[in-house]
mmCIF file of C-alpha atoms in Angstrom:
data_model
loop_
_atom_site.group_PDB
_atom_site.id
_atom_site.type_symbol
_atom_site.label_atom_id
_atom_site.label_comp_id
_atom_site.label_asym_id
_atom_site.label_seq_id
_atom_site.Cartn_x
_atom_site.Cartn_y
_atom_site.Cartn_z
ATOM 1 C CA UNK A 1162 0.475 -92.052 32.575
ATOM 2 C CA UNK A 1163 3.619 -93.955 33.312
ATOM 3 C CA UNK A 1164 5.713 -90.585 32.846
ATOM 4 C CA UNK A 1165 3.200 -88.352 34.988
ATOM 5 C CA UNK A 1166 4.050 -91.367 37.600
ATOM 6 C CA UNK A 1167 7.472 -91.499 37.430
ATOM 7 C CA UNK A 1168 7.832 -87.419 37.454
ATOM 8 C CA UNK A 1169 6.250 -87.791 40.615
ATOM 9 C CA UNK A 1170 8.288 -90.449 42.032
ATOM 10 C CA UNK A 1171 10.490 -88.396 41.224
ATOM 11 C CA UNK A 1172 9.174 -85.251 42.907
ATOM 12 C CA UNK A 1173 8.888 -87.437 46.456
ATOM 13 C CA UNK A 1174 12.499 -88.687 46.255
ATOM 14 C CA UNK A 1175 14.169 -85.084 45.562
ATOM 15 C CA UNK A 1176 11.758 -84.005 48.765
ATOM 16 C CA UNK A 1177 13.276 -86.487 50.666
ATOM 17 C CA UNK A 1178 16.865 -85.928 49.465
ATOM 18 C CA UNK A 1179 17.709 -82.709 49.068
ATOM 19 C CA UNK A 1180 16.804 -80.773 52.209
ATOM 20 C CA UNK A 1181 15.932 -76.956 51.817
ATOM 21 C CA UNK A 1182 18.445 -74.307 52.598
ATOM 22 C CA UNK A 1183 18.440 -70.973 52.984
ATOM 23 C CA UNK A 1184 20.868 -68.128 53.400
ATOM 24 C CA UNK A 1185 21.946 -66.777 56.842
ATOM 25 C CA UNK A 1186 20.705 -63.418 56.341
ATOM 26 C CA UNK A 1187 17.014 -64.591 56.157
ATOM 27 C CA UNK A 1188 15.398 -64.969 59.743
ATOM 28 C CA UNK A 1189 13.424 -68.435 60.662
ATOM 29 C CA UNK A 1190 10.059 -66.733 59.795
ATOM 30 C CA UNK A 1191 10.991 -66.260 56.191
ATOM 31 C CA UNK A 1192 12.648 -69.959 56.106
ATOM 32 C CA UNK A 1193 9.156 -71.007 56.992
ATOM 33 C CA UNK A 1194 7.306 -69.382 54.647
ATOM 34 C CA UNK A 1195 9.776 -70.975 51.537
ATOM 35 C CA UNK A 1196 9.257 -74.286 53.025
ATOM 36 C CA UNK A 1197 5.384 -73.775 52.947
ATOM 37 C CA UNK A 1198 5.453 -72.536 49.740
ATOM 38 C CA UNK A 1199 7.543 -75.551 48.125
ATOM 39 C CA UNK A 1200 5.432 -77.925 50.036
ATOM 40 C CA UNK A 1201 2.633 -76.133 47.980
ATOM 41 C CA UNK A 1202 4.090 -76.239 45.345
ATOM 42 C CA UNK A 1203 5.101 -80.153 45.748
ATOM 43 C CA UNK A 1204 1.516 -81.179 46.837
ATOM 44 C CA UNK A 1205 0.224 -79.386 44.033
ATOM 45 C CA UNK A 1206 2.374 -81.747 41.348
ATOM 46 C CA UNK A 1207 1.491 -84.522 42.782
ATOM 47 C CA UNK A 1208 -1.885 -83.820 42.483
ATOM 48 C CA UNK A 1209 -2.938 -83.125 46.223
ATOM 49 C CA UNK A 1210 -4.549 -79.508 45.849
ATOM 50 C CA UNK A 1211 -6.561 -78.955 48.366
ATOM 51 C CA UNK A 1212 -3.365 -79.703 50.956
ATOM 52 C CA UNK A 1213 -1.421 -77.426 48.574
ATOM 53 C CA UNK A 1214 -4.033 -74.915 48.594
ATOM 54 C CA UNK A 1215 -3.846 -75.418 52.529
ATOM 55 C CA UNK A 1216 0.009 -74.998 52.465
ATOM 56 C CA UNK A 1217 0.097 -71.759 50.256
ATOM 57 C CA UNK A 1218 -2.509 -69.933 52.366
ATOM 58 C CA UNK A 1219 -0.042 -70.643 55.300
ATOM 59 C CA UNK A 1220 3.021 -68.744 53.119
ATOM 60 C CA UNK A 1221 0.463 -65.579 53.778
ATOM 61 C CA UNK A 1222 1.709 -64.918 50.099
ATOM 62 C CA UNK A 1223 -0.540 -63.062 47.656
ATOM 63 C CA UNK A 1224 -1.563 -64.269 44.092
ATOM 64 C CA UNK A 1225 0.735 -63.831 41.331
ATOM 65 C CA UNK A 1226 -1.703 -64.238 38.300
ATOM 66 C CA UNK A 1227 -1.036 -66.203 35.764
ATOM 67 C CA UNK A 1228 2.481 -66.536 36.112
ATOM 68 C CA UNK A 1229 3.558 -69.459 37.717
ATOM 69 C CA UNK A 1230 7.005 -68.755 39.197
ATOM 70 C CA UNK A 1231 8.249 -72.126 41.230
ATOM 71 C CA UNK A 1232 10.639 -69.789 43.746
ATOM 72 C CA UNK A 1233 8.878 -68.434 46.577
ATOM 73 C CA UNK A 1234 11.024 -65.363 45.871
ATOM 74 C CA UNK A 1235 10.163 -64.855 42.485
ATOM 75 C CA UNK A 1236 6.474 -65.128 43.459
ATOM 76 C CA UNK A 1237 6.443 -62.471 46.395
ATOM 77 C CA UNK A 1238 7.940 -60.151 43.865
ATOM 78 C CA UNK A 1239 5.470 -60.365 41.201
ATOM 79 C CA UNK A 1240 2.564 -60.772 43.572
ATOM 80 C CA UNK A 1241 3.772 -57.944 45.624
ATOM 81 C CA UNK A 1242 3.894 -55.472 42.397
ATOM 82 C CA UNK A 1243 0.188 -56.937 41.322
ATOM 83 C CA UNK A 1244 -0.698 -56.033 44.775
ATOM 84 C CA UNK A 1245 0.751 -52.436 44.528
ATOM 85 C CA UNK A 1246 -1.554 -52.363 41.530
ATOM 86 C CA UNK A 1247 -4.408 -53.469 42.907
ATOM 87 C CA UNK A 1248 -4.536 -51.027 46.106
ATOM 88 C CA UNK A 1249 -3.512 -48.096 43.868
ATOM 89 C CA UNK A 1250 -7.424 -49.097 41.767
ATOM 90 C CA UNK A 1251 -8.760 -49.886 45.085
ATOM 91 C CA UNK A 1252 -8.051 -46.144 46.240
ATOM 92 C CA UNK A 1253 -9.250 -45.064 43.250
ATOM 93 C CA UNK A 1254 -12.506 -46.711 44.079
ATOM 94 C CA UNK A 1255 -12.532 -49.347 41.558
ATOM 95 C CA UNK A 1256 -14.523 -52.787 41.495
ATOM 96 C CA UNK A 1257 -13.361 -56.056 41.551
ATOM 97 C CA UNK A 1258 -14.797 -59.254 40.113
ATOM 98 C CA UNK A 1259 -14.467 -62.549 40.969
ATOM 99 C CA UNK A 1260 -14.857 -64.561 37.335
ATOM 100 C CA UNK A 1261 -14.324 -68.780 37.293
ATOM 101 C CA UNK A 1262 -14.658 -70.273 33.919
ATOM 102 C CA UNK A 1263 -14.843 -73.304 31.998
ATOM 103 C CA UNK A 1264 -11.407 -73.969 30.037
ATOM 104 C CA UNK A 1265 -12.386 -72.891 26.605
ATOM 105 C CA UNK A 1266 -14.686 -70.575 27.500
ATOM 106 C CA UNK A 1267 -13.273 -66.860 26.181
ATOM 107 C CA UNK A 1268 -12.239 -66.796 29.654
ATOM 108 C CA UNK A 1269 -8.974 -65.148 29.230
ATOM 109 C CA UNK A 1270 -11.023 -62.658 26.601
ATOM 110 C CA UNK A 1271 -13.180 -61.066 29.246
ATOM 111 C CA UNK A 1272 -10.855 -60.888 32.043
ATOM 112 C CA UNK A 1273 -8.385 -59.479 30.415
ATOM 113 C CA UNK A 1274 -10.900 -56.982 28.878
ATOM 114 C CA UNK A 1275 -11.864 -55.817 31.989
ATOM 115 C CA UNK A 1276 -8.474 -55.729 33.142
ATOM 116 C CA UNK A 1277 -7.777 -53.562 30.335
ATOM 117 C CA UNK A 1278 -11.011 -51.251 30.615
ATOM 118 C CA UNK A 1279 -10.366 -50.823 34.371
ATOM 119 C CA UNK A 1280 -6.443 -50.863 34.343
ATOM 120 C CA UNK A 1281 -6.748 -53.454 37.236
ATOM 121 C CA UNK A 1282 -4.428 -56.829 38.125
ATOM 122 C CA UNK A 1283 -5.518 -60.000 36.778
ATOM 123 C CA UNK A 1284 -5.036 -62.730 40.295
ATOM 124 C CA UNK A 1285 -5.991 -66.057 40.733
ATOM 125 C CA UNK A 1286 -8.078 -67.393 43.702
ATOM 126 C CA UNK A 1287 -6.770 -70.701 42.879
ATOM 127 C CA UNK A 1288 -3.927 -73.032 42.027
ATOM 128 C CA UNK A 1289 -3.821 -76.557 40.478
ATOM 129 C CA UNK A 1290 -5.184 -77.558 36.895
ATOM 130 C CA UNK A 1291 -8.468 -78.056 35.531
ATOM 131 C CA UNK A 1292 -10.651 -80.218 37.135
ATOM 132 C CA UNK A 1293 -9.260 -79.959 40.242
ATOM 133 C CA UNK A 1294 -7.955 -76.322 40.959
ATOM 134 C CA UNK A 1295 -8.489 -75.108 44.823
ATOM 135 C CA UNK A 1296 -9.044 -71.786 45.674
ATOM 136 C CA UNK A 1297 -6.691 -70.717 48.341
ATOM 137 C CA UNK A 1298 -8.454 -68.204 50.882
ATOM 138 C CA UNK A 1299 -5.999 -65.410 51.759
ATOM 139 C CA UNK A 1300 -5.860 -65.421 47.735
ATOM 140 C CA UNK A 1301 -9.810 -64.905 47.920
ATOM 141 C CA UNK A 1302 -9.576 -62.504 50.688
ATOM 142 C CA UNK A 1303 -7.325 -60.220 48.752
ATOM 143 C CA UNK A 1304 -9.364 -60.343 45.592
ATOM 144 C CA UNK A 1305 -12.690 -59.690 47.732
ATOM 145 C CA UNK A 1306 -11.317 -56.107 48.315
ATOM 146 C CA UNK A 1307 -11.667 -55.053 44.760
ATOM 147 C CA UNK A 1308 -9.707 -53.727 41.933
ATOM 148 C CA UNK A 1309 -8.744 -56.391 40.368
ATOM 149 C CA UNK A 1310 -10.288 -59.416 38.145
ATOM 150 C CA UNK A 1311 -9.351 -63.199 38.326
ATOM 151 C CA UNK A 1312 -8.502 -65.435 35.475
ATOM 152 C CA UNK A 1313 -9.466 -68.939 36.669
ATOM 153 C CA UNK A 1314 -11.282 -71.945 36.202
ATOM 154 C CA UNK A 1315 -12.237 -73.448 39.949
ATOM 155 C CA UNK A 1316 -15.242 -75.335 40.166
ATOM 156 C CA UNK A 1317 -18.090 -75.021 42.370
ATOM 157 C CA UNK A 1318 -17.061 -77.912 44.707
ATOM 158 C CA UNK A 1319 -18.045 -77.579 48.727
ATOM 159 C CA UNK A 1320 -14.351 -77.006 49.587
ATOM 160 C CA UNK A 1321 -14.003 -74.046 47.252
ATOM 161 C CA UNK A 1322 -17.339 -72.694 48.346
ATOM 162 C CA UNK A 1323 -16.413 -72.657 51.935
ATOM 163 C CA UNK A 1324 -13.299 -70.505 51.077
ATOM 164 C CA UNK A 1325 -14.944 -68.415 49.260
ATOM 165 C CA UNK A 1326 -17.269 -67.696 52.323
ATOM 166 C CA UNK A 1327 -14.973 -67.433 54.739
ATOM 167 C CA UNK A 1328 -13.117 -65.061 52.613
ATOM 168 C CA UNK A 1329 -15.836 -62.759 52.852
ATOM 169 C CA UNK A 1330 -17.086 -63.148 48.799
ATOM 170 C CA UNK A 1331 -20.299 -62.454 48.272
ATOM 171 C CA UNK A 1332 -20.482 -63.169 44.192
ATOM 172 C CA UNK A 1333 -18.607 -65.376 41.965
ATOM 173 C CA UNK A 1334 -19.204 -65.049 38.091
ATOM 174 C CA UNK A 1335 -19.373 -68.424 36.397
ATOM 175 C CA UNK A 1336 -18.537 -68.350 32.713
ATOM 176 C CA UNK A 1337 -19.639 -71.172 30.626
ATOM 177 C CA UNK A 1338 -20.137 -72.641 27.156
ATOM 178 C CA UNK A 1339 -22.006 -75.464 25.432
ATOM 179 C CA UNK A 1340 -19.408 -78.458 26.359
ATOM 180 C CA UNK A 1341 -19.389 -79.948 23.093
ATOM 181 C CA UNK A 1342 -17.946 -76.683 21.412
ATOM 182 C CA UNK A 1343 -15.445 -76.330 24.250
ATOM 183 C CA UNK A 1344 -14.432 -79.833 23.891
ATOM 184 C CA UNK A 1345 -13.538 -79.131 20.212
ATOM 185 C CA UNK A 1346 -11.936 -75.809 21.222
ATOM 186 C CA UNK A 1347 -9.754 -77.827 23.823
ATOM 187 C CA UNK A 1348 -8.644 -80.245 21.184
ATOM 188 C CA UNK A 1349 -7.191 -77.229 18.979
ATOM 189 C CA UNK A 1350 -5.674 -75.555 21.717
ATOM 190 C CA UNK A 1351 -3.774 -79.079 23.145
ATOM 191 C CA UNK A 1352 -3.370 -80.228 19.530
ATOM 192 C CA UNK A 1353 0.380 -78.404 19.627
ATOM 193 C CA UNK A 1354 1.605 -79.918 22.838
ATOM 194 C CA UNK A 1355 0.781 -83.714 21.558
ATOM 195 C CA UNK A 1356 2.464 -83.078 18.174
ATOM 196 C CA UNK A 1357 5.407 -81.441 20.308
ATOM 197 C CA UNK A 1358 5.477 -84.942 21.696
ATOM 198 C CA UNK A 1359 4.745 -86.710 18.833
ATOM 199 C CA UNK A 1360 1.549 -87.841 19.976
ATOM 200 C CA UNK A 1361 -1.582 -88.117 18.159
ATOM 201 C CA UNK A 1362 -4.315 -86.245 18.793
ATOM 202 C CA UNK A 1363 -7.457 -88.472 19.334
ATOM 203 C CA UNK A 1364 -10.296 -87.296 19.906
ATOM 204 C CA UNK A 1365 -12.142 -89.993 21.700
ATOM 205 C CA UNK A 1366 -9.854 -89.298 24.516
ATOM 206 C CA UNK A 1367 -11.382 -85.677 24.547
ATOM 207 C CA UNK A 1368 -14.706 -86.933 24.141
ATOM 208 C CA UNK A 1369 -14.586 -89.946 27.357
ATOM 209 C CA UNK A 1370 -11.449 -89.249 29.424
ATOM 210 C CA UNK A 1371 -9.546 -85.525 29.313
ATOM 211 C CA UNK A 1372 -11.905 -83.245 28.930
ATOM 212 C CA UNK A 1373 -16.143 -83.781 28.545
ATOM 213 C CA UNK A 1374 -16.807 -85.716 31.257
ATOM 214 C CA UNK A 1375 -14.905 -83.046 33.440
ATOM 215 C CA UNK A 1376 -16.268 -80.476 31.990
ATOM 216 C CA UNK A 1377 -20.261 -81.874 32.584
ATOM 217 C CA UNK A 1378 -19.300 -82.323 36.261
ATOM 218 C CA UNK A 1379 -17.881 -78.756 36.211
ATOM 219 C CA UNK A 1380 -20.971 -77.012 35.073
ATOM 220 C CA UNK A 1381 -23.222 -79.149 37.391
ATOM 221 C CA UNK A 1382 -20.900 -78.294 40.115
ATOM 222 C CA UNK A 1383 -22.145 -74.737 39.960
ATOM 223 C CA UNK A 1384 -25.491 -75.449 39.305
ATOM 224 C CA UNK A 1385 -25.573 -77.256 42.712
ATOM 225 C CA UNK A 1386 -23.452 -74.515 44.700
ATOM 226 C CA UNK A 1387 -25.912 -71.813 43.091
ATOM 227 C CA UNK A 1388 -29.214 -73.403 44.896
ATOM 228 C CA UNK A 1389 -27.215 -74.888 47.597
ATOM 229 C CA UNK A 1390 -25.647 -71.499 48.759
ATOM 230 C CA UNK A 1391 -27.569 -68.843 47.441
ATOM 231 C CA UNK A 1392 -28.229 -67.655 51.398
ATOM 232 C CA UNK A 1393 -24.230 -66.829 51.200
ATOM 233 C CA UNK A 1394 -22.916 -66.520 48.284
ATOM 234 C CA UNK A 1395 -24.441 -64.722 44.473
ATOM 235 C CA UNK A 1396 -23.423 -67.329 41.477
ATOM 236 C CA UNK A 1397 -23.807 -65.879 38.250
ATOM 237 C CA UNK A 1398 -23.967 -67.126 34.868
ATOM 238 C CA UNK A 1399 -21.906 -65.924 32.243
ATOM 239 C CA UNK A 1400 -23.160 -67.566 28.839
ATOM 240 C CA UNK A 1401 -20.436 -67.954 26.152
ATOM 241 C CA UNK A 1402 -22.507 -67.009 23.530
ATOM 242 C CA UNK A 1403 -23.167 -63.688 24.881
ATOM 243 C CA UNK A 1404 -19.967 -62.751 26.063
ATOM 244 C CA UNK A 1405 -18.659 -63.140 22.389
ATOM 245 C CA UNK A 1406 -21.149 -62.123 20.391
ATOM 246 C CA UNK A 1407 -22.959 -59.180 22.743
ATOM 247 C CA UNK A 1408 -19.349 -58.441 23.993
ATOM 248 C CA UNK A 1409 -20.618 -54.556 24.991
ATOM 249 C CA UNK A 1410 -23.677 -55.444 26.786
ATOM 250 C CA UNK A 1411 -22.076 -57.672 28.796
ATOM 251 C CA UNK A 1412 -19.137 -55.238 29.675
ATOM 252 C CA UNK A 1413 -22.311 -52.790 30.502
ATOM 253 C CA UNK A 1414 -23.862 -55.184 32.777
ATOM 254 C CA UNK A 1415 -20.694 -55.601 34.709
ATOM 255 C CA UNK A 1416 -19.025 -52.178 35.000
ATOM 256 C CA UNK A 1417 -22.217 -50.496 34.797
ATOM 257 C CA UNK A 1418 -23.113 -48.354 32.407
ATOM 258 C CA UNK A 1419 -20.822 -45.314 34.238
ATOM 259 C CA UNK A 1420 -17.536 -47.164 32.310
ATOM 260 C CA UNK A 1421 -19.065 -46.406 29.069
ATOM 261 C CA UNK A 1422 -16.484 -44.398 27.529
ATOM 262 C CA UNK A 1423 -13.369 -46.749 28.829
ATOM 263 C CA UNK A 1424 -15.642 -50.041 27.225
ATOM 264 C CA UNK A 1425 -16.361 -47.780 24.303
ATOM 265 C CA UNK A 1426 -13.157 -47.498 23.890
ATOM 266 C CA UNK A 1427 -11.105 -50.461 24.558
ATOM 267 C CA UNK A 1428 -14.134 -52.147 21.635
ATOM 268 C CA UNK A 1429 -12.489 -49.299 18.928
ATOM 269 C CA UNK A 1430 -9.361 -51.114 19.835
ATOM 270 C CA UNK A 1431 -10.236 -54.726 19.831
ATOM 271 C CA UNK A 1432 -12.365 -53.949 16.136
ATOM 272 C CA UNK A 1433 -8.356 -53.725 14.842
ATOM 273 C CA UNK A 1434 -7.757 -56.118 12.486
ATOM 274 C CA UNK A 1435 -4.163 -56.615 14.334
ATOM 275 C CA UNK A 1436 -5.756 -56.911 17.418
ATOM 276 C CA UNK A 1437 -5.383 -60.300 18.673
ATOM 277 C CA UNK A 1438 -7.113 -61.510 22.334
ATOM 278 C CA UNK A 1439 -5.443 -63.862 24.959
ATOM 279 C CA UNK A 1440 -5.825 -67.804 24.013
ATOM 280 C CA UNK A 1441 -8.962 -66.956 21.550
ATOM 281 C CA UNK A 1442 -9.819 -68.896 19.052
ATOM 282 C CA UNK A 1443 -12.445 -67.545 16.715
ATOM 283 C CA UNK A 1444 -14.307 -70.790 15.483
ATOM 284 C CA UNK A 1445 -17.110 -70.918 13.182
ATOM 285 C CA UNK A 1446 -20.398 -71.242 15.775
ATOM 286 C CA UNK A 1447 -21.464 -74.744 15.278
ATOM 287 C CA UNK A 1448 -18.178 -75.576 14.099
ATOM 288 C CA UNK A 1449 -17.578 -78.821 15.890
ATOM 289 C CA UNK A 1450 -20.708 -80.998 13.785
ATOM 290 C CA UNK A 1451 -18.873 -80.539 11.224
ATOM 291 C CA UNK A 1452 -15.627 -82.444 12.498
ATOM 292 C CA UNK A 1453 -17.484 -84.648 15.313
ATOM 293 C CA UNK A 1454 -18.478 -87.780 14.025
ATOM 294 C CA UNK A 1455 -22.205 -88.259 14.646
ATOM 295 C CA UNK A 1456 -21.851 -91.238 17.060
ATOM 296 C CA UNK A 1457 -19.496 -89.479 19.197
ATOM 297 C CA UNK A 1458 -21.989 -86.841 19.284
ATOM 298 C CA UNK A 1459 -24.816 -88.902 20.647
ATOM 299 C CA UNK A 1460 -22.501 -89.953 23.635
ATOM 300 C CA UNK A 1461 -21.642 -86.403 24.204
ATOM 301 C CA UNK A 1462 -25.552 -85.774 24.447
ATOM 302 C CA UNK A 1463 -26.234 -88.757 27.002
ATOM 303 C CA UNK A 1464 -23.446 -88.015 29.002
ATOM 304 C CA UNK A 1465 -24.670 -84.492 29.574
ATOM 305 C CA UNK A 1466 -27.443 -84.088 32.367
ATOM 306 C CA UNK A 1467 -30.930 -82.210 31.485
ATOM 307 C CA UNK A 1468 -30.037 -79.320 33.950
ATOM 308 C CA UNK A 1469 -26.528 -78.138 32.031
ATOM 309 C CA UNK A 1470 -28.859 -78.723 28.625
ATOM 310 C CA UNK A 1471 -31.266 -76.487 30.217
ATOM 311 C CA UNK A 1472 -28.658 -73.637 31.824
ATOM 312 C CA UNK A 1473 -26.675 -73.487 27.932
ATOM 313 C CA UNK A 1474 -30.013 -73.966 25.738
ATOM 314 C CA UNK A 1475 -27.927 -76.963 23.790
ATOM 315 C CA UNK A 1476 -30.117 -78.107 20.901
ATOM 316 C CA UNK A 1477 -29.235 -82.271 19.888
#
């Protein structure tokens, strides 16, 4: 805590300090756009994303995926050539799908599937970090016209909803898992960056402050938005269970069955035993009882409301 605090102390007083400059070849306009785009990019480290969200859409600058360049120039070039790449499948008449997941949820395993099937871009709609990524709307906007798919993990909050509106989406797939599994998912995939530090890994800080009580409020979040706005926007379900285990069906039921052959054949690739997906893990189902002491799993059961129960069929 007392680092994150000082970095941005740190952050405000180099803002303050060290004014922007820019070369005399670039025109006003395009000194404008760098200084929205490191205000964005300030905002958003200091943990004000919805104003950095604000800021970025200003830039008019598209989404560069998951790369997260901190230059505006270095951004407009990679966004530009995912751009180029997504009008060149848009002409070709391909889809695009707007997909928002729960960290740990084989998120980055379907998108990236599709991405592959499709030979489409992989954007984001947002920018921040998980729980409190905002989608920014000209981002949106782009996406809404199709051939691409998004890697992201946005919640359903009434800000994000509203951009997604105004940019024009009419369906958002949410992809979602059984908490307590992605809780003990999150803890193997963080495990490296605390040893890194040489901090132990505790897992009672998963359990009450990092990660489950996010990821409840997450979940609901979208359970709200789907019965709150279903006269404006489509929210889908994606179940974890079924996206891993019933991998083709659910490839089927979102290309349609008329990308048969491509999702025929990207699953002959991924049955490779060298094949390895983005930031998968391939636990055992059920895994985390076994490492979970049973007390912690009784507060992970009472902190999770009846309606995300319900939506994931958890069993106690």
């Amino acid at each position: 805590m007392i680092a994150k605090k000082q970095y941005q102390e740190a952050v405000v007083y180099f803002c303050n300090a060290v004014p922007l400059t820019v070369g005399t070849h670039y025109n006003n306009d395009y000194y404008k756009l760098v200084t929205h785009y490191q205000q964005a990019m300030i905002l958003s480290s200091l943990g004000k994303y919805s104003e950095a969200a604000q800021c970025m859409n200003e830039t008019g600058a598209m989404s560069a995926g998951d790369r997260q360049d901190h230059l505006f120039s270095d951004h407009q070039a990679h966004a530009l050539s995912l751009r180029a790449k997504q009008m060149t499948a848009i002409e070709a008449g391909k889809p695009g799908f707007l997909i928002t997941a729960l960290p740990r949820s084989a998120s980055a395993f379907l998108s990236y599937a599709i991405a592959d099937i499709l030979d489409v871009p992989v954007l984001r709609a947002s920018m921040g970090s998980f729980p409190h990524h905002t989608v920014v709307k000209n981002w949106a906007y782009n996406i809404g016209q199709g051939g691409c798919v998004t890697h992201d993990h946005f919640c359903g909050m009434e800000i994000n909803i509203r951009q997604l509106i105004e940019a024009g989406i009419k369906k958002v797939y949410v992809q979602v898992r059984d908490p307590r599994a992605a809780a003990w998912s999150y803890l193997h995939h963080t495990a490296p960056s605390y040893r890194q530090q040489k901090q132990e890994v505790i897992i009672d800080d998963i359990i009450h402050r990092e990660y489950y009580p996010h990821a409840i409020r997450w979940i609901e979040s979208w359970i709200k938005a789907q019965e709150k706005y279903s006269d404006d926007i489509a929210v889908e379900f994606l179940l974890y269970d079924e996206v891993v285990c019933y991998t083709e069906k659910i490839l089927l039921r979102l290309l349609t069955p008329q990308h048969y052959p491509e999702i025929s054949e990207y699953l002959k690739k991924t049955s490779a035993p060298d094949f390895k997906p983005i930031h998968f893990r391939k636990g055992q189902k059920g895994e985390w009882r076994e490492f979970i002491p049973k007390e912690l799993q009784d507060v992970m059961w009472n902190m999770t409301s009846e309606r995300v129960r319900n939506l994931l069929k958890m069993e106690r």
